[in-house]
PDB file of C-alpha atoms and ligand atoms in Angstrom:
ATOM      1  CA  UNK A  14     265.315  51.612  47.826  1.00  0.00           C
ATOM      2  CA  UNK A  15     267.706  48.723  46.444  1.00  0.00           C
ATOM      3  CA  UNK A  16     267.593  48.251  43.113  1.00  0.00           C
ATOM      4  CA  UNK A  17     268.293  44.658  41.521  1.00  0.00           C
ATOM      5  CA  UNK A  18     268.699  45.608  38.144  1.00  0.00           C
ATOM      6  CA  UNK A  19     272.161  47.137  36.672  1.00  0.00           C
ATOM      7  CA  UNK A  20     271.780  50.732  37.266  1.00  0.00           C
ATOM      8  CA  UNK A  21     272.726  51.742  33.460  1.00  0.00           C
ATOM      9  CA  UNK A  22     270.066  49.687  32.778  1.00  0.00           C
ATOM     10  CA  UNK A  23     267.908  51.241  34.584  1.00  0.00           C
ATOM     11  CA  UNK A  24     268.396  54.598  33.813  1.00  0.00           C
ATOM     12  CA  UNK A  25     267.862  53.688  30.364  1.00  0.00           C
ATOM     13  CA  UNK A  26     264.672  51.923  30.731  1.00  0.00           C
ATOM     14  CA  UNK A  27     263.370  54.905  32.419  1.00  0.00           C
ATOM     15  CA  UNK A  28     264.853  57.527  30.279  1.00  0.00           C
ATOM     16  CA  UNK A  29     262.606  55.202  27.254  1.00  0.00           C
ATOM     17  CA  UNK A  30     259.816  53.009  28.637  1.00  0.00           C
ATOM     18  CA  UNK A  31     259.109  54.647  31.887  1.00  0.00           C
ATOM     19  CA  UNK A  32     258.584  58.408  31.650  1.00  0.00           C
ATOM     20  CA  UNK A  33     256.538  59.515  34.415  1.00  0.00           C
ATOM     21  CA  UNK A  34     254.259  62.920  32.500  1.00  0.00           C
ATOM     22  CA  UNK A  35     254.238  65.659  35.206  1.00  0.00           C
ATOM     23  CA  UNK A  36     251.073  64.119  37.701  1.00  0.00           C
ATOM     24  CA  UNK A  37     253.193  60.956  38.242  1.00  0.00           C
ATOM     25  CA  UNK A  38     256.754  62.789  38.598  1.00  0.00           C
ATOM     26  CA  UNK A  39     254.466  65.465  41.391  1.00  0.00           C
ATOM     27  CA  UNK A  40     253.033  62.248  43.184  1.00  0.00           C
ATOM     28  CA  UNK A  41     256.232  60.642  43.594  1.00  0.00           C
ATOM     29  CA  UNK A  42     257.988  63.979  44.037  1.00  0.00           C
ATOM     30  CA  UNK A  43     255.330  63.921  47.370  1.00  0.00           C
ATOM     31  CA  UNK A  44     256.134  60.465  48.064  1.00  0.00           C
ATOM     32  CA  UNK A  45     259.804  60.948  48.649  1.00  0.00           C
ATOM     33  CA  UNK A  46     259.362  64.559  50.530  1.00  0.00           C
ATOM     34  CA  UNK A  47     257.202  62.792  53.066  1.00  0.00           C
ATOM     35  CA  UNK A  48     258.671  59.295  52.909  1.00  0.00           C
ATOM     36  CA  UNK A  49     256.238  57.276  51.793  1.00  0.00           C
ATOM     37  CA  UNK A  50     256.573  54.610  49.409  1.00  0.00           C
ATOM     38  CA  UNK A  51     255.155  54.240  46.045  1.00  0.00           C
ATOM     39  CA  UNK A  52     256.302  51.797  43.164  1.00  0.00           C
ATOM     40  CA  UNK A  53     258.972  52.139  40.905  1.00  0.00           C
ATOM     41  CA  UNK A  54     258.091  53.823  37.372  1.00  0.00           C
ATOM     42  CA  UNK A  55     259.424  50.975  35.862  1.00  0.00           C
ATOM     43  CA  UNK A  56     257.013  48.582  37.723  1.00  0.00           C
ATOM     44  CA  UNK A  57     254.239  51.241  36.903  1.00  0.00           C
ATOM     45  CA  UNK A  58     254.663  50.948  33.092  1.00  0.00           C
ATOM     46  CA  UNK A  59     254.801  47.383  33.117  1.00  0.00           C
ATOM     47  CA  UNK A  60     251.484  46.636  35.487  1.00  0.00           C
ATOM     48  CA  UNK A  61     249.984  49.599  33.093  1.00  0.00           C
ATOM     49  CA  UNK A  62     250.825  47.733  29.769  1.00  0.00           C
ATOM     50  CA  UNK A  63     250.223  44.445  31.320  1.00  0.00           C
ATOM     51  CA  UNK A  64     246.307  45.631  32.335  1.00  0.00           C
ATOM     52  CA  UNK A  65     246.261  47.420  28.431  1.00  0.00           C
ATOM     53  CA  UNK A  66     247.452  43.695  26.951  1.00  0.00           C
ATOM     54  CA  UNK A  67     244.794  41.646  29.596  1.00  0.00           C
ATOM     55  CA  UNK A  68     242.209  43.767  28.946  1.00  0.00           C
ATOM     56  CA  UNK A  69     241.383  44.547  32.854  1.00  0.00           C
ATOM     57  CA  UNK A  70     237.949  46.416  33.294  1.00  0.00           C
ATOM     58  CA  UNK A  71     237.819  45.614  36.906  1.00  0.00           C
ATOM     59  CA  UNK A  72     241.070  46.455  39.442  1.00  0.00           C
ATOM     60  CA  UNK A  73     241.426  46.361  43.202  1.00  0.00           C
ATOM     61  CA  UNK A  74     244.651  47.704  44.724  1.00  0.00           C
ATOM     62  CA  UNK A  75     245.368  47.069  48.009  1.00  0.00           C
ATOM     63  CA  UNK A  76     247.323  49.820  49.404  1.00  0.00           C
ATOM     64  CA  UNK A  77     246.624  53.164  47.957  1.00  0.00           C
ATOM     65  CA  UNK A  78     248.710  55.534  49.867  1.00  0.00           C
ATOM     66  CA  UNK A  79     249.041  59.035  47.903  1.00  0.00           C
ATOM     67  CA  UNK A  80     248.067  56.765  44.618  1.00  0.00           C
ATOM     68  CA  UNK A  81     251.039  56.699  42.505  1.00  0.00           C
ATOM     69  CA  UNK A  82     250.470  52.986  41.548  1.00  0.00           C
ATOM     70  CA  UNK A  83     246.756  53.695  41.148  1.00  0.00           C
ATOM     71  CA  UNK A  84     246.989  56.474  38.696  1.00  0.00           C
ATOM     72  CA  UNK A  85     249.337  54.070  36.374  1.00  0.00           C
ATOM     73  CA  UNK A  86     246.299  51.881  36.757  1.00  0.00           C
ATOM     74  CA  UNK A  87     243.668  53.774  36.155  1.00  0.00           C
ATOM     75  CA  UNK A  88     245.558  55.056  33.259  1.00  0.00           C
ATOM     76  CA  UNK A  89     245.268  51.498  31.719  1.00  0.00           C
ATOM     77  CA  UNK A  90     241.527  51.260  32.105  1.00  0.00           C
ATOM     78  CA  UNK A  91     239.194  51.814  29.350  1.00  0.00           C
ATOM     79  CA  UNK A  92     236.600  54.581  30.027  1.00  0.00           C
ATOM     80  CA  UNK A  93     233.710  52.449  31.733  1.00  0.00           C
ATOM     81  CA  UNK A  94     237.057  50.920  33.837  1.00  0.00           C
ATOM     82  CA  UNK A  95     237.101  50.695  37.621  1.00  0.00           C
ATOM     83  CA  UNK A  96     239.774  51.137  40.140  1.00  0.00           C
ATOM     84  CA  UNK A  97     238.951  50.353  43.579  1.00  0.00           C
ATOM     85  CA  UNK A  98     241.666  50.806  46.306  1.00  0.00           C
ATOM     86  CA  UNK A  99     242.202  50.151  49.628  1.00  0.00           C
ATOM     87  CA  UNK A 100     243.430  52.621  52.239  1.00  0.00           C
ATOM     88  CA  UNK A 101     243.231  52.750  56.052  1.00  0.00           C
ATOM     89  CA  UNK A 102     245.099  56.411  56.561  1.00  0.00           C
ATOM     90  CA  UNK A 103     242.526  59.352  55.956  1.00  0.00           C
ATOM     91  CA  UNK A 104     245.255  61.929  55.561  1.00  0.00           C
ATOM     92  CA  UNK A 105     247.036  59.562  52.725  1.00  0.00           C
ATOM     93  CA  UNK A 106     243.595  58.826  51.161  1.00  0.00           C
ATOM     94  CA  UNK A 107     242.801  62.734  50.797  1.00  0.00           C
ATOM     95  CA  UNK A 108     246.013  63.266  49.149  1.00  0.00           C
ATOM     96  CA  UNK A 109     244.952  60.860  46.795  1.00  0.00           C
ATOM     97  CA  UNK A 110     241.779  61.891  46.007  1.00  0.00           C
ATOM     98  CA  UNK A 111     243.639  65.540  45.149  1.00  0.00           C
ATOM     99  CA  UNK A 112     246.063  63.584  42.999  1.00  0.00           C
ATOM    100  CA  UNK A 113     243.173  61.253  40.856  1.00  0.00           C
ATOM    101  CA  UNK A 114     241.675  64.739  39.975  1.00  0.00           C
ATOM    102  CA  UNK A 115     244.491  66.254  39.029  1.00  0.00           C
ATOM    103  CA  UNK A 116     245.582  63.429  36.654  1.00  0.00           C
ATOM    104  CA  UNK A 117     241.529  62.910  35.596  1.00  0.00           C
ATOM    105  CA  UNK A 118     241.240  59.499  36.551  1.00  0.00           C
ATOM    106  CA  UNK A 119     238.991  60.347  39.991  1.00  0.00           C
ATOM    107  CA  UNK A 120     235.433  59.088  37.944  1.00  0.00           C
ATOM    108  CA  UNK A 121     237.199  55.841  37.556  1.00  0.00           C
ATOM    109  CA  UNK A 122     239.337  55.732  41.102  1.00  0.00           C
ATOM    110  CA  UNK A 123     237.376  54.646  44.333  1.00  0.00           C
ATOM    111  CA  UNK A 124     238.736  55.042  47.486  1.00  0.00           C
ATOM    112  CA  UNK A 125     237.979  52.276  49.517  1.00  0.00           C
ATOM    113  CA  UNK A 126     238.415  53.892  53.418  1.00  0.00           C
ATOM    114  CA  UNK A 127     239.387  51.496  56.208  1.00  0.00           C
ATOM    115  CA  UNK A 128     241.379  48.395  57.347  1.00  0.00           C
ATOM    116  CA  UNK A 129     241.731  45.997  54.052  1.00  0.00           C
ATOM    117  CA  UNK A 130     241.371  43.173  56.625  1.00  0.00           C
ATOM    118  CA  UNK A 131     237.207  45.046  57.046  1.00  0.00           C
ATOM    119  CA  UNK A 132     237.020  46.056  53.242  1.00  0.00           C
ATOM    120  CA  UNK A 133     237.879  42.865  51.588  1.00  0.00           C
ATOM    121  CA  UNK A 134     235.484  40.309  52.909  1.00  0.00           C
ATOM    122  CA  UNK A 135     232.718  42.534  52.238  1.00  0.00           C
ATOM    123  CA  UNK A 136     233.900  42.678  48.045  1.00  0.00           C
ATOM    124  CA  UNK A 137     232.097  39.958  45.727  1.00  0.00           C
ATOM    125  CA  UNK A 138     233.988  37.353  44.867  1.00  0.00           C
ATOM    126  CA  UNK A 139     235.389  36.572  40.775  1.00  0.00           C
ATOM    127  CA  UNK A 140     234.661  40.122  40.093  1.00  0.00           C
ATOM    128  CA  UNK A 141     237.876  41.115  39.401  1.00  0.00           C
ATOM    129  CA  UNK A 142     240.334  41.328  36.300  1.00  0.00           C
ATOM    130  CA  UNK A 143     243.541  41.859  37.995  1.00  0.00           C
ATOM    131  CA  UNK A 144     244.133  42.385  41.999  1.00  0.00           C
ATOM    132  CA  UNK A 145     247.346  44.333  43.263  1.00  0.00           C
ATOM    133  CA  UNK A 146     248.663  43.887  46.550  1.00  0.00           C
ATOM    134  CA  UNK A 147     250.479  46.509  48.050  1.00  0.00           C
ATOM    135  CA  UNK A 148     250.081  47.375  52.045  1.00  0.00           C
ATOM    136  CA  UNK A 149     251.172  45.914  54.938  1.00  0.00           C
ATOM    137  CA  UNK A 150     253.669  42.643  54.276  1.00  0.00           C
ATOM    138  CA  UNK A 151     252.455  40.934  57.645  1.00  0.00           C
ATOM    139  CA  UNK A 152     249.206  40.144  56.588  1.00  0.00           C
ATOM    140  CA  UNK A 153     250.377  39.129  52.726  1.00  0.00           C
ATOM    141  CA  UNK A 154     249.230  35.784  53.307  1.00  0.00           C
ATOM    142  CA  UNK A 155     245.463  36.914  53.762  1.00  0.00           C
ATOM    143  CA  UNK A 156     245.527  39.154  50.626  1.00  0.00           C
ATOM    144  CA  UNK A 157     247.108  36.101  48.849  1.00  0.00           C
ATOM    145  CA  UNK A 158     243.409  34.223  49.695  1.00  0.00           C
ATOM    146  CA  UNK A 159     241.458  36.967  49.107  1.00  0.00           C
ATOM    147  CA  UNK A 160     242.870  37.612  45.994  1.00  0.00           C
ATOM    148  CA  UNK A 161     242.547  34.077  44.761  1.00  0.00           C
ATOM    149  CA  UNK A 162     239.335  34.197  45.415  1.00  0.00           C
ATOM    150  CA  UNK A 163     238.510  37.936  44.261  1.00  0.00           C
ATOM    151  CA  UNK A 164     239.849  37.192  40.701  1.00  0.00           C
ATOM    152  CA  UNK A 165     237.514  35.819  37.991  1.00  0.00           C
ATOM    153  CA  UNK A 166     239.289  32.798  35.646  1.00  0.00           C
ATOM    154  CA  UNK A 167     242.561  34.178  34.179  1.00  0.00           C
ATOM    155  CA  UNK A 168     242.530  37.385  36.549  1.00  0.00           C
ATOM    156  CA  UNK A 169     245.714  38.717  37.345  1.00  0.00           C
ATOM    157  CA  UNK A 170     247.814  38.546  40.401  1.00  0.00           C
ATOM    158  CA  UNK A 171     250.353  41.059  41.358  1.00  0.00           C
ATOM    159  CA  UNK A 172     252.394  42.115  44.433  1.00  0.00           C
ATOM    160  CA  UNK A 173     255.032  44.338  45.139  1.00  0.00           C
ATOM    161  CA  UNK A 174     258.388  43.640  47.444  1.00  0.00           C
ATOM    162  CA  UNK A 175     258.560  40.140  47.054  1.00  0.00           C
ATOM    163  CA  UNK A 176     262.605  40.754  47.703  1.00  0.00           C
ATOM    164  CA  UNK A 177     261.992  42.677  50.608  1.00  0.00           C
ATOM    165  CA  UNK A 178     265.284  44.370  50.006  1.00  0.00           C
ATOM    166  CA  UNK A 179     267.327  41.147  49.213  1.00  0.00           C
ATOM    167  CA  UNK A 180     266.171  39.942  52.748  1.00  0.00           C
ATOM    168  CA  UNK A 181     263.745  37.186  50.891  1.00  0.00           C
ATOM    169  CA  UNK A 182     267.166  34.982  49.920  1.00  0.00           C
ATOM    170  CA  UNK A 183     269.509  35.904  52.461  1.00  0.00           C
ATOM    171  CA  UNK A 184     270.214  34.468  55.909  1.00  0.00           C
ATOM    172  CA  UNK A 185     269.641  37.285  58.062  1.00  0.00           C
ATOM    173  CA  UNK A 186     266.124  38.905  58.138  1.00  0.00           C
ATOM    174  CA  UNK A 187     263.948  41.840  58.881  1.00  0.00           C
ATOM    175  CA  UNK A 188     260.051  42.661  60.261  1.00  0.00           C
ATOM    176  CA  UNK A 189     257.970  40.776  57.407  1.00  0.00           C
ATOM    177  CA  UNK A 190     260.580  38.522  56.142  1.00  0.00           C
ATOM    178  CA  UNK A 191     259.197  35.327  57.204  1.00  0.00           C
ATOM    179  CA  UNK A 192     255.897  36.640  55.570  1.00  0.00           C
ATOM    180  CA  UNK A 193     257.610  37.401  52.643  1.00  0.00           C
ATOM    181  CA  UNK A 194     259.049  34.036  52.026  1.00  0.00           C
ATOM    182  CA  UNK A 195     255.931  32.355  52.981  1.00  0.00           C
ATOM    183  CA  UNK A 196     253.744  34.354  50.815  1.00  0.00           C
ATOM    184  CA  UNK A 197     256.161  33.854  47.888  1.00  0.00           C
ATOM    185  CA  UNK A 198     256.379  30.201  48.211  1.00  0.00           C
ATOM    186  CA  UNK A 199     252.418  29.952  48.453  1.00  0.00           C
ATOM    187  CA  UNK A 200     251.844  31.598  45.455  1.00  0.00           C
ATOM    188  CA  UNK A 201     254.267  29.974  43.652  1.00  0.00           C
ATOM    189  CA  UNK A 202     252.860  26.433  44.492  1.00  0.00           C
ATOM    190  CA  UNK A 203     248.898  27.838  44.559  1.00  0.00           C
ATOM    191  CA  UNK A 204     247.029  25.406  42.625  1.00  0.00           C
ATOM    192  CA  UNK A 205     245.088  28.430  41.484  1.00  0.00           C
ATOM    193  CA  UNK A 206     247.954  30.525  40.299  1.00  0.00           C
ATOM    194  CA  UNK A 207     250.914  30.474  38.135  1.00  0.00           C
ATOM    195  CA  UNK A 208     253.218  32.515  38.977  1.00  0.00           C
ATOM    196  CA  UNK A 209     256.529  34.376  37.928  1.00  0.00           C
ATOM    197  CA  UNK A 210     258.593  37.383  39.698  1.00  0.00           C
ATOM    198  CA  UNK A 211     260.581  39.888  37.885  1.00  0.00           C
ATOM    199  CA  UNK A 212     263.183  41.976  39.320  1.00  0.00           C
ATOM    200  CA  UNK A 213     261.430  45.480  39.014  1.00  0.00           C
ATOM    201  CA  UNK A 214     261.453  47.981  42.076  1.00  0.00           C
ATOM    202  CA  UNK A 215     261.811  45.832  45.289  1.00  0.00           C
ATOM    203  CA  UNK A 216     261.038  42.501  43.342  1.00  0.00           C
ATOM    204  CA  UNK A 217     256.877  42.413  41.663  1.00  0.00           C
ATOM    205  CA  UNK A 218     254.935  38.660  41.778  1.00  0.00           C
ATOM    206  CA  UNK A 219     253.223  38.231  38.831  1.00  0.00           C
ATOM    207  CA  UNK A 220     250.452  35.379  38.642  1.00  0.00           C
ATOM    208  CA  UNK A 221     247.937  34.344  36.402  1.00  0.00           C
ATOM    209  CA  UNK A 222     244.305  33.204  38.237  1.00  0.00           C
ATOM    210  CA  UNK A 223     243.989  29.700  36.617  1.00  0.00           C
TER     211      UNK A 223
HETATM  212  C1  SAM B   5     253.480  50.532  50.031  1.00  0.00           C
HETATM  213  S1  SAM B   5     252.222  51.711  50.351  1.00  0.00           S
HETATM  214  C2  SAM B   5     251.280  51.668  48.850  1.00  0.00           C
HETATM  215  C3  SAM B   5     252.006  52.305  47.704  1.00  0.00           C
HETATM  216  C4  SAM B   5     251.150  52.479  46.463  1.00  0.00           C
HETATM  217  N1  SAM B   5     250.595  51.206  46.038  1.00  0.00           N
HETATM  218  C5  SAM B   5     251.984  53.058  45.351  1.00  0.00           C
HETATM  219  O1  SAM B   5     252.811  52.311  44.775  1.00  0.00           O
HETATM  220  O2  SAM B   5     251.844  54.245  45.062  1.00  0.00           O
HETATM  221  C6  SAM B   5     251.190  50.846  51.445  1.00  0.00           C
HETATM  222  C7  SAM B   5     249.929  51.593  51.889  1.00  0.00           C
HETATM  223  O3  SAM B   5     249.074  50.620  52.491  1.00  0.00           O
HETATM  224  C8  SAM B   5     248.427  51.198  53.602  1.00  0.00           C
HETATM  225  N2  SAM B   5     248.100  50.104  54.520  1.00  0.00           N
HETATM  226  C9  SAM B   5     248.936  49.448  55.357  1.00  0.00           C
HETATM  227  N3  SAM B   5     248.285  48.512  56.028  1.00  0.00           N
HETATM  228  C10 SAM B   5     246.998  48.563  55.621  1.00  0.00           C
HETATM  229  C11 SAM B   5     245.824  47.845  55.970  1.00  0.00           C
HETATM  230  N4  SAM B   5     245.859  46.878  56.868  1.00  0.00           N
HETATM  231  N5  SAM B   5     244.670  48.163  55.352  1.00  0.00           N
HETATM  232  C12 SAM B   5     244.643  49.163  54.420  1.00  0.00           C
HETATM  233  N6  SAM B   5     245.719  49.876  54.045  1.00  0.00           N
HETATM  234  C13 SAM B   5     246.876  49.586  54.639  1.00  0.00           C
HETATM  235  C14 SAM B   5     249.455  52.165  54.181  1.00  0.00           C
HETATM  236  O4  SAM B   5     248.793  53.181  54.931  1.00  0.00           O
HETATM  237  C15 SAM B   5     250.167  52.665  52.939  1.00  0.00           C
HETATM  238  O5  SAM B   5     249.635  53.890  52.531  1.00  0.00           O
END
């Protein structure tokens, strides 16, 4: 995956603020041998110390696949926390299941089986602390609502690949581009949100729910 920070950089703010402990090096270590995505550990630390600093209580990822992101997450919850994430590929959401137990987060981590498109609408609304969206980039836009209107009053916003490798900027694009750009622009001028990006992983949108 392209990076957008200098790579010395990098290695040092992994080698310091991003250590994965030996769950979160196995899950990714599974990620890469089957190609599947995950986040970076960089973007994992942050979302984890941003849901210490907000307090969160209440999380809904969207996107769970083997639950790399989610165990970051759950990491940051306080014991009566809740992690509820979304994921439409049984054999992905059984892996994950087998990773929150090994990394004792599963009484806190519910999988949420099935197309996020079926899942969300049936979630109540202003429930949540912070909302992470992470699945497919096509249907970004829809998240983007539901996630406005998921969060409670300064709830946060996040989503990964907001650069979609670089292709966000450039001329030239790729499947989800367009999306990309569109989702990225709506957030930024939500009346709901306020919004800022930083360049970790593959770009992450941070917003605040005003
Ligand atoms: C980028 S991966 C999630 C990575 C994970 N958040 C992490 O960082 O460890 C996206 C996941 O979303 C799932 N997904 C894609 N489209 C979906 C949909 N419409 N509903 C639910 N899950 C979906 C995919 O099966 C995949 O496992």
């Amino acid at each position: 995956m392209a990076n957008f920070v200098d790579e010395n950089a990098l290695a040092f703010i992994r080698q310091t603020a991003a250590s994965e402990d030996g769950v979160l090096a196995a899950i990714k270590g599974a990620c890469r041998q089957q190609d599947l995505p995950s986040i970076t550990p960089e973007a994992g630390k942050f979302i984890h110390v941003l849901l210490g600093l907000t307090g969160a209580k209440r999380v809904l990822e969207i996107g769970t696949c083997l639950g790399y992101s989610a165990v970051w997450i759950a990491r940051a919850l306080p014991e009566d926390g809740t992690l509820e994430t979304i994921e439409l590929d049984d054999e992905r959401a059984d892996q994950a299941q087998d990773w929150f137990e090994k990394a004792s987060v599963d009484d806190k981590v519910e999988i949420l089986r099935g197309k996020a498109l079926g899942v969300l609408p049936t979630l109540p609304t202003k429930r949540y602390d912070a909302v992470f969206i992470d699945a497919d980039k096509e249907t970004m836009l829809t998240y983007l609502d539901f996630g406005t209107r998921l969060l409670r009053h300064n709830g946060v916003l996040l989503a990964d690949n907001v650069f979609w490798k670089g292709t966000a900027w450039s001329k030239g694009s790729i499947q989800g581009t367009e999306e990309i750009r569109e989702f990225v622009h709506e957030a930024c001028d939500h009346r709901d949100l306020e919004a800022s990006i930083l360049p970790l992983g593959d770009g992450l949108l941070v917003a605040r729910r005003t």
